[in-house]
Coordinates of C-alpha atoms and ligand atoms in Angstrom, one line a residue:
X1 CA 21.3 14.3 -4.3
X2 CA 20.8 11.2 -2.3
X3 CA 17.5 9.9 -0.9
X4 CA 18.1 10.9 2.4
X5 CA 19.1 14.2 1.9
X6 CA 16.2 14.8 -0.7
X7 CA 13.4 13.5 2.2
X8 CA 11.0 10.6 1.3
X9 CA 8.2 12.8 -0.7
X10 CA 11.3 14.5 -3.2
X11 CA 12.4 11.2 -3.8
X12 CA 8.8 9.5 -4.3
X13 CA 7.8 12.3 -6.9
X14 CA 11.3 11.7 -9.0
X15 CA 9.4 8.9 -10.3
X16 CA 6.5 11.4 -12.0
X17 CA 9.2 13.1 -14.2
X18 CA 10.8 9.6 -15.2
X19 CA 7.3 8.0 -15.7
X20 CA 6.2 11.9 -18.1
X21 CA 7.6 10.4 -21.4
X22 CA 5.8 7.6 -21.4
X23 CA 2.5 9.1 -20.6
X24 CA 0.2 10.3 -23.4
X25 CA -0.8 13.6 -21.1
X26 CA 0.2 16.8 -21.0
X27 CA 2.5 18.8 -18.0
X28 CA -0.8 19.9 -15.8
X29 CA -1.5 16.7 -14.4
X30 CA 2.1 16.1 -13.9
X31 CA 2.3 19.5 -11.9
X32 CA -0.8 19.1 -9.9
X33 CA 0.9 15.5 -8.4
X34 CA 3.7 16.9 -7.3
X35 CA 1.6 19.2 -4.9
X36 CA -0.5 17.2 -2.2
X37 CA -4.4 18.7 -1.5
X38 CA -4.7 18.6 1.5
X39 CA -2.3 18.2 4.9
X40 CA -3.5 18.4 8.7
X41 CA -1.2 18.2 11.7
X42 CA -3.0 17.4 14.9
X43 CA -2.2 16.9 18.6
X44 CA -4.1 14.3 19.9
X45 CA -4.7 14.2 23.4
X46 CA -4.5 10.4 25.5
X47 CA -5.2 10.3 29.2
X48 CA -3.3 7.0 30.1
X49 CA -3.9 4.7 32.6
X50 CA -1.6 6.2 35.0
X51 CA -3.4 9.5 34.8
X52 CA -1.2 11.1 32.6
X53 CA -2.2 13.1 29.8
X54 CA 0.2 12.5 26.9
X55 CA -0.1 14.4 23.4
X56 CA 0.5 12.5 20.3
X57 CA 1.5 14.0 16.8
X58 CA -0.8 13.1 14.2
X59 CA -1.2 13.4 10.3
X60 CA -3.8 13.2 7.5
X61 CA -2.6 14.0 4.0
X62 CA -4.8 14.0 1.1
X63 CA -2.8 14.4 -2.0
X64 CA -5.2 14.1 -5.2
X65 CA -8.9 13.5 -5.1
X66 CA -9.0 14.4 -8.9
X67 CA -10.8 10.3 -10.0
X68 CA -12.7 10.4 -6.5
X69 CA -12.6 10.3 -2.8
X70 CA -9.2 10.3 -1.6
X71 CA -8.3 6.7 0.2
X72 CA -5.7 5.4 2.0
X73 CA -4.6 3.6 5.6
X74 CA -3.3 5.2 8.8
X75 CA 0.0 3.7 10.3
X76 CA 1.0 3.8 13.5
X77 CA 4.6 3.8 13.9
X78 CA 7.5 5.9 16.4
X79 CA 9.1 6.9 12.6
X80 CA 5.7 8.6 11.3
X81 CA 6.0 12.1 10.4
X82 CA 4.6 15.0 8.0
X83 CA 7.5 13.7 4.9
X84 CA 6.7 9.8 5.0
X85 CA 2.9 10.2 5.2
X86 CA 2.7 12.7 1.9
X87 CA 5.4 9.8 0.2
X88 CA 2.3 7.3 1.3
X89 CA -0.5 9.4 0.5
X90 CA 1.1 10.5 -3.2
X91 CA 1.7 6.5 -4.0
X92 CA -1.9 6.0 -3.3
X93 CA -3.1 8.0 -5.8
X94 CA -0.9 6.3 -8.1
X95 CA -2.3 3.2 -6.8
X96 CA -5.6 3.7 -7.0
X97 CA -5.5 4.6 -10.7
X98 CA -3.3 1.6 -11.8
X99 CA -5.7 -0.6 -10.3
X100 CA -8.7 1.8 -11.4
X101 CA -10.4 3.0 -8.7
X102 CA -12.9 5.6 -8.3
X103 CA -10.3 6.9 -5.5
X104 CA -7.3 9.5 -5.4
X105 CA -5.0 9.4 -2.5
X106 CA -4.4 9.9 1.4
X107 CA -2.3 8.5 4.0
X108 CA -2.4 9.4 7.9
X109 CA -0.5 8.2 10.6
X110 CA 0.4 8.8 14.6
X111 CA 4.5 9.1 15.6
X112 CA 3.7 6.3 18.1
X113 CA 5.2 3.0 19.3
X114 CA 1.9 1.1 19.4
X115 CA 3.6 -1.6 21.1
X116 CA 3.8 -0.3 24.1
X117 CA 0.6 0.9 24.5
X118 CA -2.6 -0.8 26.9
X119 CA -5.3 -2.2 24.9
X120 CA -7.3 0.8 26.3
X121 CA -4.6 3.9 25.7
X122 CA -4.9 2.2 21.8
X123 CA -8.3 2.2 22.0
X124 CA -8.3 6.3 23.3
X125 CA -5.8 6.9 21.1
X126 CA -7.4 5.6 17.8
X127 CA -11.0 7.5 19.1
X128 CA -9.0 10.9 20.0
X129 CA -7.7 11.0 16.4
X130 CA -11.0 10.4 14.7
X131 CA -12.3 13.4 16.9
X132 CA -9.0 15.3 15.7
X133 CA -9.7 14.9 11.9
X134 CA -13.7 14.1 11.9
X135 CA -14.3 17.1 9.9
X136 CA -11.3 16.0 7.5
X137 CA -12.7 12.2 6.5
X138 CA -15.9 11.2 5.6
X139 CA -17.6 8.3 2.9
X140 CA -17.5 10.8 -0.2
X141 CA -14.6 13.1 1.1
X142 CA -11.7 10.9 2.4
X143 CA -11.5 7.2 3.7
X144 CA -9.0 5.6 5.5
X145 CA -8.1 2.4 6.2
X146 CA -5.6 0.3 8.2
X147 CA -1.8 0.4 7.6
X148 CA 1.2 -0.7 9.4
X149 CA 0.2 -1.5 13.1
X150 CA -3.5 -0.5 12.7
X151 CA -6.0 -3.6 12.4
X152 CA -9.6 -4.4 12.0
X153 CA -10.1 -3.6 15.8
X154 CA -8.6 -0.3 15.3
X155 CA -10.9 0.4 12.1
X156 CA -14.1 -0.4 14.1
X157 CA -13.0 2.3 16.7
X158 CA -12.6 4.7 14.1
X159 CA -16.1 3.9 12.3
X160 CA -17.6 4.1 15.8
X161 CA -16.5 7.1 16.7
X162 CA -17.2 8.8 13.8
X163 CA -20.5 7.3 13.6
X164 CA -21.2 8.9 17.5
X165 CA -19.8 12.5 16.3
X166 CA -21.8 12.5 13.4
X167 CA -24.3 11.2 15.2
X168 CA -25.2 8.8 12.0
X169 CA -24.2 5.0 11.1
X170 CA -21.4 5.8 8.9
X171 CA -19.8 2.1 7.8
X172 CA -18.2 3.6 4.4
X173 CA -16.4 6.1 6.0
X174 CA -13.4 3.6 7.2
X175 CA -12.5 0.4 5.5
X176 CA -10.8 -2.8 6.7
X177 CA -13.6 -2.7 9.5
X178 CA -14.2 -6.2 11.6
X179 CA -16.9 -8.1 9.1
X180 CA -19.8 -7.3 12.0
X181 CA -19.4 -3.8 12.0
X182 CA -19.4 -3.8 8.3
X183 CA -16.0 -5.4 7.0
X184 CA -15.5 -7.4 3.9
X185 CA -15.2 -11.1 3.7
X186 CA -11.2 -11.1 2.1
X187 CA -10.0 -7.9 3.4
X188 CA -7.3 -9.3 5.6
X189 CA -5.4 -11.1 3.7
X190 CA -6.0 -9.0 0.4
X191 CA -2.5 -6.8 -0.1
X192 CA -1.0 -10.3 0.7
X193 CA -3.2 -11.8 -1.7
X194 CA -2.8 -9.4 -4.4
X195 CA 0.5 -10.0 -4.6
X196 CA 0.4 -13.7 -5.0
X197 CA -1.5 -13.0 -7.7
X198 CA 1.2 -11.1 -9.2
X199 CA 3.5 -13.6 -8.7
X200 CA 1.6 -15.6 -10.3
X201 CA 1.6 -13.5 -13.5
X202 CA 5.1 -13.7 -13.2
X203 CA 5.2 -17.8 -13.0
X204 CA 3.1 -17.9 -16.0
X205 CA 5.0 -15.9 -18.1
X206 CA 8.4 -17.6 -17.1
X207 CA 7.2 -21.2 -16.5
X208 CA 7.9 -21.5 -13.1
X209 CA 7.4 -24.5 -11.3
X210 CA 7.2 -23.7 -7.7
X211 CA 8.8 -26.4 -6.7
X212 CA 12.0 -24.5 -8.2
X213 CA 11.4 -21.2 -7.0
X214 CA 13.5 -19.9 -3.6
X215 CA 11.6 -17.5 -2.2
X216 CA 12.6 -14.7 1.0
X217 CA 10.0 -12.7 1.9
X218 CA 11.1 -9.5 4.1
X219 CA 8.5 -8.8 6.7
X220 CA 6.0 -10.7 8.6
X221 CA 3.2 -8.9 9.6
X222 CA -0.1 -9.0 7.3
X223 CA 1.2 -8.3 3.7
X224 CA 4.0 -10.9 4.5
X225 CA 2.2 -13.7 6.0
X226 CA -0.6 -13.7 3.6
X227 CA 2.1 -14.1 0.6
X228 CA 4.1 -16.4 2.3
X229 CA 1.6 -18.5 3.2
X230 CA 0.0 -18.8 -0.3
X231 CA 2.8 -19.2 -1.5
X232 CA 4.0 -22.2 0.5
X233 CA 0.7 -23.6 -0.2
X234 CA 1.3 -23.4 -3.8
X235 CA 4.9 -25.1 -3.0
X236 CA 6.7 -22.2 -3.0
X237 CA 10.1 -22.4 -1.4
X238 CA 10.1 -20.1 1.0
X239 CA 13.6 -20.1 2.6
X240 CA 13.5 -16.8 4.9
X241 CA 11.2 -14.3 6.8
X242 CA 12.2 -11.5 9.0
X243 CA 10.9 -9.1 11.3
X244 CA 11.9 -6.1 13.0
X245 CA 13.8 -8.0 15.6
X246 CA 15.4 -10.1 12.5
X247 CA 14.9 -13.3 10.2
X248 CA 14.9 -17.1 9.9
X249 CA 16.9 -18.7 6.8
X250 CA 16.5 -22.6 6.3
X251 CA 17.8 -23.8 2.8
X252 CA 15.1 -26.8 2.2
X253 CA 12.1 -24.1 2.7
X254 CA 10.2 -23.3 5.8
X255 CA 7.4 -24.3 7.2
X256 CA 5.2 -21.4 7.2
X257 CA 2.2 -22.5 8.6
X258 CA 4.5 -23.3 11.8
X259 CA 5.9 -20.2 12.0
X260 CA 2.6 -18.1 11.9
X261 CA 1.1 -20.3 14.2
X262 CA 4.5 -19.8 16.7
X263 CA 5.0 -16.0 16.2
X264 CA 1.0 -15.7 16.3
X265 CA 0.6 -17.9 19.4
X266 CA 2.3 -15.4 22.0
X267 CA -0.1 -12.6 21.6
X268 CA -1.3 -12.4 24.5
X269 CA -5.8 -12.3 24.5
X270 CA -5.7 -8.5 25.7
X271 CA -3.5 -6.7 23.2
X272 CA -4.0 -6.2 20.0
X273 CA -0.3 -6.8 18.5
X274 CA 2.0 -10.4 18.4
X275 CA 4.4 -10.3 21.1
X276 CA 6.7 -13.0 19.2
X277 CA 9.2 -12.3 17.1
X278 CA 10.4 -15.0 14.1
X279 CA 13.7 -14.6 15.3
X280 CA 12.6 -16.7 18.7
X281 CA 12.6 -19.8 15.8
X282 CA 16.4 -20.6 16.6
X283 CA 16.3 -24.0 15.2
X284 CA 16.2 -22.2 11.6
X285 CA 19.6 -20.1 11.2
X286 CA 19.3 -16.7 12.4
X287 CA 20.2 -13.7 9.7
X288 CA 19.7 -10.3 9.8
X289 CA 16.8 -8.1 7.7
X290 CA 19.8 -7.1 5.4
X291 CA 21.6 -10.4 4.7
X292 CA 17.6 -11.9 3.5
X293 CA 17.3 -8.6 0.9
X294 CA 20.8 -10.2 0.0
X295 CA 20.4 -13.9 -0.3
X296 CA 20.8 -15.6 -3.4
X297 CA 16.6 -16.7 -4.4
X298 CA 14.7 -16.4 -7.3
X299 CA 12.0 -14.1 -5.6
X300 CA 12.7 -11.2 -3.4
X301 CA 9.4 -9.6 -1.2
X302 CA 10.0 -6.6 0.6
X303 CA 6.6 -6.6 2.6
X304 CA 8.6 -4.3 5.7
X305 CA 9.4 -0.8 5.6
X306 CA 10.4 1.8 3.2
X307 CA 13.7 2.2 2.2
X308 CA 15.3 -1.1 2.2
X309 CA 16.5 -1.2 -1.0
X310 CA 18.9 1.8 -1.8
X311 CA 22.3 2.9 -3.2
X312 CA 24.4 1.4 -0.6
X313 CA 22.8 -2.5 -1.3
X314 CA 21.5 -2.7 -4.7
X315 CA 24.0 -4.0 -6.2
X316 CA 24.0 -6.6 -3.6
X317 CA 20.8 -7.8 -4.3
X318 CA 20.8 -11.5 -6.1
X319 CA 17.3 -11.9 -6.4
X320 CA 16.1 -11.6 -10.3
X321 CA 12.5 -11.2 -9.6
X322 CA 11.8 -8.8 -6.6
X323 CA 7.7 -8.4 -5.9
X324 CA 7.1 -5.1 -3.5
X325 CA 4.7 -5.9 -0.7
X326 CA 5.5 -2.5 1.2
X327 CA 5.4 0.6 0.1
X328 CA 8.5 2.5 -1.4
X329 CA 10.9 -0.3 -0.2
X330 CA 13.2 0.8 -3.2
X331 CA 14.7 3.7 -3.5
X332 CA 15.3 5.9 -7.1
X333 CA 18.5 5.3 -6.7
X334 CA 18.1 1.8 -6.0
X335 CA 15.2 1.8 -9.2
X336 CA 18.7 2.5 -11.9
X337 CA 21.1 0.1 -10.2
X338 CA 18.1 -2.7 -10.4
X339 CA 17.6 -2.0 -13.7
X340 CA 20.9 -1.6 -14.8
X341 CA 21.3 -5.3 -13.4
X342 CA 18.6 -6.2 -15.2
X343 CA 16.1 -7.1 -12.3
X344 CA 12.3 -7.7 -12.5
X345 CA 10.4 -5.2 -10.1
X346 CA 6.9 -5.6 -10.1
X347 CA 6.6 -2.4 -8.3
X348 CA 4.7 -1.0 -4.9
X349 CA 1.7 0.5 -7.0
X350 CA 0.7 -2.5 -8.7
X351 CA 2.1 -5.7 -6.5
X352 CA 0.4 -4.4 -3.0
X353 CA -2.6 -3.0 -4.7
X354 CA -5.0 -5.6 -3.7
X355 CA -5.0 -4.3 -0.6
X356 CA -7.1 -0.9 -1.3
X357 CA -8.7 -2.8 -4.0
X358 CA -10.4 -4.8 -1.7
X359 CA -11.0 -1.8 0.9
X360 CA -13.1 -0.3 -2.3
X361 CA -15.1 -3.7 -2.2
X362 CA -16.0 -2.9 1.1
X363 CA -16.8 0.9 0.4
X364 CA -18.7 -0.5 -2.5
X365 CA -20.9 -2.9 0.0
X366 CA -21.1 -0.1 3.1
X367 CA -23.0 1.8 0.2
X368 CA -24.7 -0.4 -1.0
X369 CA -25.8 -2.1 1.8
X370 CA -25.3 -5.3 -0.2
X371 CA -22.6 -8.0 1.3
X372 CA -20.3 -10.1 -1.1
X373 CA -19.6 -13.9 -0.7
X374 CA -15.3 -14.2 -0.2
X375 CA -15.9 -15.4 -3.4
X376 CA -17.1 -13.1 -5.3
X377 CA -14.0 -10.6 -3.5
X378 CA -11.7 -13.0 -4.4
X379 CA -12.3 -13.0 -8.2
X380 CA -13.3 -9.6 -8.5
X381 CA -9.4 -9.0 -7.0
X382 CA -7.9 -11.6 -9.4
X383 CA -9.4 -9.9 -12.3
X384 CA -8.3 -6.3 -11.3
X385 CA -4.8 -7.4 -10.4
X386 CA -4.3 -10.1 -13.5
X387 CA -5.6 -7.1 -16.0
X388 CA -3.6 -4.3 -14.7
X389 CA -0.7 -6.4 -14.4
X390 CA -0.9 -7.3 -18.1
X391 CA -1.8 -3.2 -18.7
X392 CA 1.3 -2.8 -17.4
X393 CA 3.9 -5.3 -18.4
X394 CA 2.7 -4.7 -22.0
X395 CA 3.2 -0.9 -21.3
X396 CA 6.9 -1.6 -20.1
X397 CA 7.5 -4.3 -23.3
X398 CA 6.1 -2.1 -26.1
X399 CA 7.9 1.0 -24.9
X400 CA 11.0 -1.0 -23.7
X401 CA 11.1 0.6 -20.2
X402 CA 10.8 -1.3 -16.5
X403 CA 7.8 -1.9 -14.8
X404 CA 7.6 0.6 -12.0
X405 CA 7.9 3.7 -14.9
X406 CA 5.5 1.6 -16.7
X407 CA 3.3 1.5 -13.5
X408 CA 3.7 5.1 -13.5
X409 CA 2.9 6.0 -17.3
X410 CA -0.1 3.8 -16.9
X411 CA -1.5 5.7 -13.9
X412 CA -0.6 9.2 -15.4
X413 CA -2.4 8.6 -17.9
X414 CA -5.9 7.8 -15.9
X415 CA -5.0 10.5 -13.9
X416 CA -4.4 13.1 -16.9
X417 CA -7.4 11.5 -19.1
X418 CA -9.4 12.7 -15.7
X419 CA -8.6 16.0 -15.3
X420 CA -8.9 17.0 -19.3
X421 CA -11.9 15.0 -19.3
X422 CA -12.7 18.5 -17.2
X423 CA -12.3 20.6 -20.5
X424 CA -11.2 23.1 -18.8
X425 CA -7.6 23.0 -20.5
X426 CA -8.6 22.0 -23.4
X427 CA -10.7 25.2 -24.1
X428 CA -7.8 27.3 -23.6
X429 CA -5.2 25.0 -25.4
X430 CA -6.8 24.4 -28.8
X431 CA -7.9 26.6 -31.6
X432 CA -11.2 27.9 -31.1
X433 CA -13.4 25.8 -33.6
X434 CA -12.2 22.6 -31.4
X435 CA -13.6 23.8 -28.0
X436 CA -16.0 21.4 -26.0
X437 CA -19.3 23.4 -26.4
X438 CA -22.4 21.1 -24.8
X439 CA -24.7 20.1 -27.5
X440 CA -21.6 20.7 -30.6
X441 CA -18.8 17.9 -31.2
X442 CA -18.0 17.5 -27.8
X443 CA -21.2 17.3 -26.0
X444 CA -23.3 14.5 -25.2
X445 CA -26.1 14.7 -27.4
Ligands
LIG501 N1 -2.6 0.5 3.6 C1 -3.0 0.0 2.4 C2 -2.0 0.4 1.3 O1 -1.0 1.0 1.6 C3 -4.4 0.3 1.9 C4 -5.2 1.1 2.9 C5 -6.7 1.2 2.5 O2 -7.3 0.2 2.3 O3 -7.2 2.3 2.4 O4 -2.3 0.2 0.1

């Protein structure tokens, strides 16, 4: 059964029962992940600034809170619905635990096209959901953070208003916050970041000089221009970009800085979103957001959507090394014909974990009360993302697999270790001279 047909959360979870072999747990774990927690559906309520009242669908899916508070962003996008944001949530909880977090997994979103929105209807918006799903979220329960068209500015509204209804300062219940209402020095760039670092993993192991390497990176909101940006500054070629409206292609390498600055420069001071597009950069050639996944580089980076890479244009893909900034921007299929070609995925849990590992820096310092120097974030994130890299690519060498089931087995088994670290199972699975009894062989004393 294709992808489409199977919906986004059927064809996330396929990757549990590839991923099982590999993983030193038993089937309970494996069960409980194929079941989110927790799913809300709200209407949310806008008065616009016509006078019109206009209802908004929105979503908050918790899917595993078994290693801690369930974490993850909320997107704003006209695509969002109940399917995509359990997909989201259940890859955070994957995420989470191959970078080691004390967190399990949520995702939320709005079916809206933010775009088109006043900077006050956003602003009503992002305060009406808060009040929808107040009782839902909170610093030990579930955080959020941003996502696809939600920023810092967005995140403060959210901590605000949740603040006012629990009528208590409440910085750790949303991360990604501006820095003066509680952010983290390094949070913006991090999922970008994070990545790099992976790439940089990668150049080590192969010998990469930069210099050498052709890079298209699919995308260029906040994941992508981060990446493309270090990497440029490291002497990366980066030949292409895209956005939604479509990419730039220029053979000797492009000069990111320029094209931030030019798709950054049109947004105008009272929205909240960039009004340019790359595509306005005509002096580069003009391609499409298919013909980049297809161009012959060294280094792919989806950093878009979901869904780009699937049956119908894997086997087009030329790209040996492919880092995924976005989430789920391969599909299953897509994972067999990659692999099958031999292709180097540094998949979705691992390359755009930096993001959320950096959100739980900032959780870490709302609770705290303590702030860290940028710094201090940026090495704590190199030394998650370099470890559980190297976790991970030795998983996928000793057992000979690729590294997205790798990724997989190595979060199961956090997971599973977890939940029998519970005992519950364990005192009905094994003979009876074997069960955890405090003060005996398995207690603490
Ligand atoms: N949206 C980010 C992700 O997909 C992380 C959100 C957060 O920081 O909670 O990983």
């Amino acid at each position: 059964m294709s992808n489409q047909e199977d919906g986004i959360f059927q064809d996330a979870i396929k990757r549990l029962d590839s991923a099982f072999p590999y993983a030193d747990i038993d089937e309970e774990p494996l069960e409980k992940l194929k079941h989110p927690k927790a799913t809300l559906e709200v209407s949310i309520p806008v008065r616009m600034d016509d006078g019109r009242l206009q209802i908004f669908d929105g979503y908050r899916v918790q899917h595993d809170n078994t290693r801690g508070p369930t974490k993850g962003g909320i997107r704003y996008h006209p695509d969002v619905n109940m399917d995509e944001v359990k997909a989201l949530a259940f890859w955070m909880t994957l995420k989470c635990a191959v970078a080691g977090l004390p967190f399990g997994g949520a995702k939320g979103g709005i079916t809206v096209d933010a775009k088109t929105l006043s900077h006050m209807e956003l602003e009503r918006l992002s305060r009406s959901f808060i009040q929808q799903i107040a009782d839902f979220i909170g610093p030990g329960i579930d955080v959020p953070g941003p996502d696809m068209y939600t920023n810092e500015m967005i995140m403060g509204w959210m901590m605000d208003e949740y603040s006012k209804i629990k009528r208590q300062h409440t910085p750790a219940v949303i991360t990604g916050k501006p820095i003066p209402l509680g952010g983290s020095l390094g949070r913006a760039d991090a999922t970008g970041r994070g990545a790099y670092y992976c790439i940089k993993q990668i150049e080590n192991i192969n010998k990469w000089n930069p210099r050498d390497i052709r890079v298209a990176v699919q995308g260029f909101g906040n994941v992508a221009q981060s990446v493309a940006l270090l990497l440029y500054n490291d002497g990366y070629k980066v030949v292409a970009v895209s956005d939604s409206q479509g990419g730039i292609f220029n053979e000797q390498g492009l000069d990111i800085p320029r094209v931030i600055c030019g798709k950054n420069e049109t947004k105008a001071l009272n929205t909240a979103y960039c009004k340019g597009s790359v595509a306005h950069f005509m002096n580069n050639g003009a391609i499409t957001n298919q013909e980049l996944l297809e161009l012959d580089v060294d280094l792919l980076v989806p950093a878009a959507l979901q869904n780009q890479i699937h049956a119908h244009n894997a086997e087009r893909i030329k790209a040996p090394y492919i880092v995924e900034g976005a989430n789920g921007p391969t599909t299953s299929e897509a994972d067999s014909i990659l692999n099958s070609r031999g292709k180097f995925v540094a998949p979705d849990i691992l390359a755009n974990a930096g993001g959320v590992t950096v959100s739980y820096f900032e959780w870490v310092q709302n609770r705290s009360g303590i702030s860290w120097t940028l710094e201090e974030v940026h090495t704590r994130l190199r030394t998650i993302m370099d470890t559980e890299f190297h976790n991970v690519y030795r998983l996928a060498e000793r057992r000979g697999i690729d590294m997205r089931c790798a990724a997989y087995a190595h979060g199961l088994n956090r997971i599973g270790v977890a939940i029998q670290s519970l005992g519950t199972h364990r005192y009905f699975s094994e003979p009876h001279g074997q069960k955890a009894h405090p003060g005996h062989a398995d207690g603490l004393d």
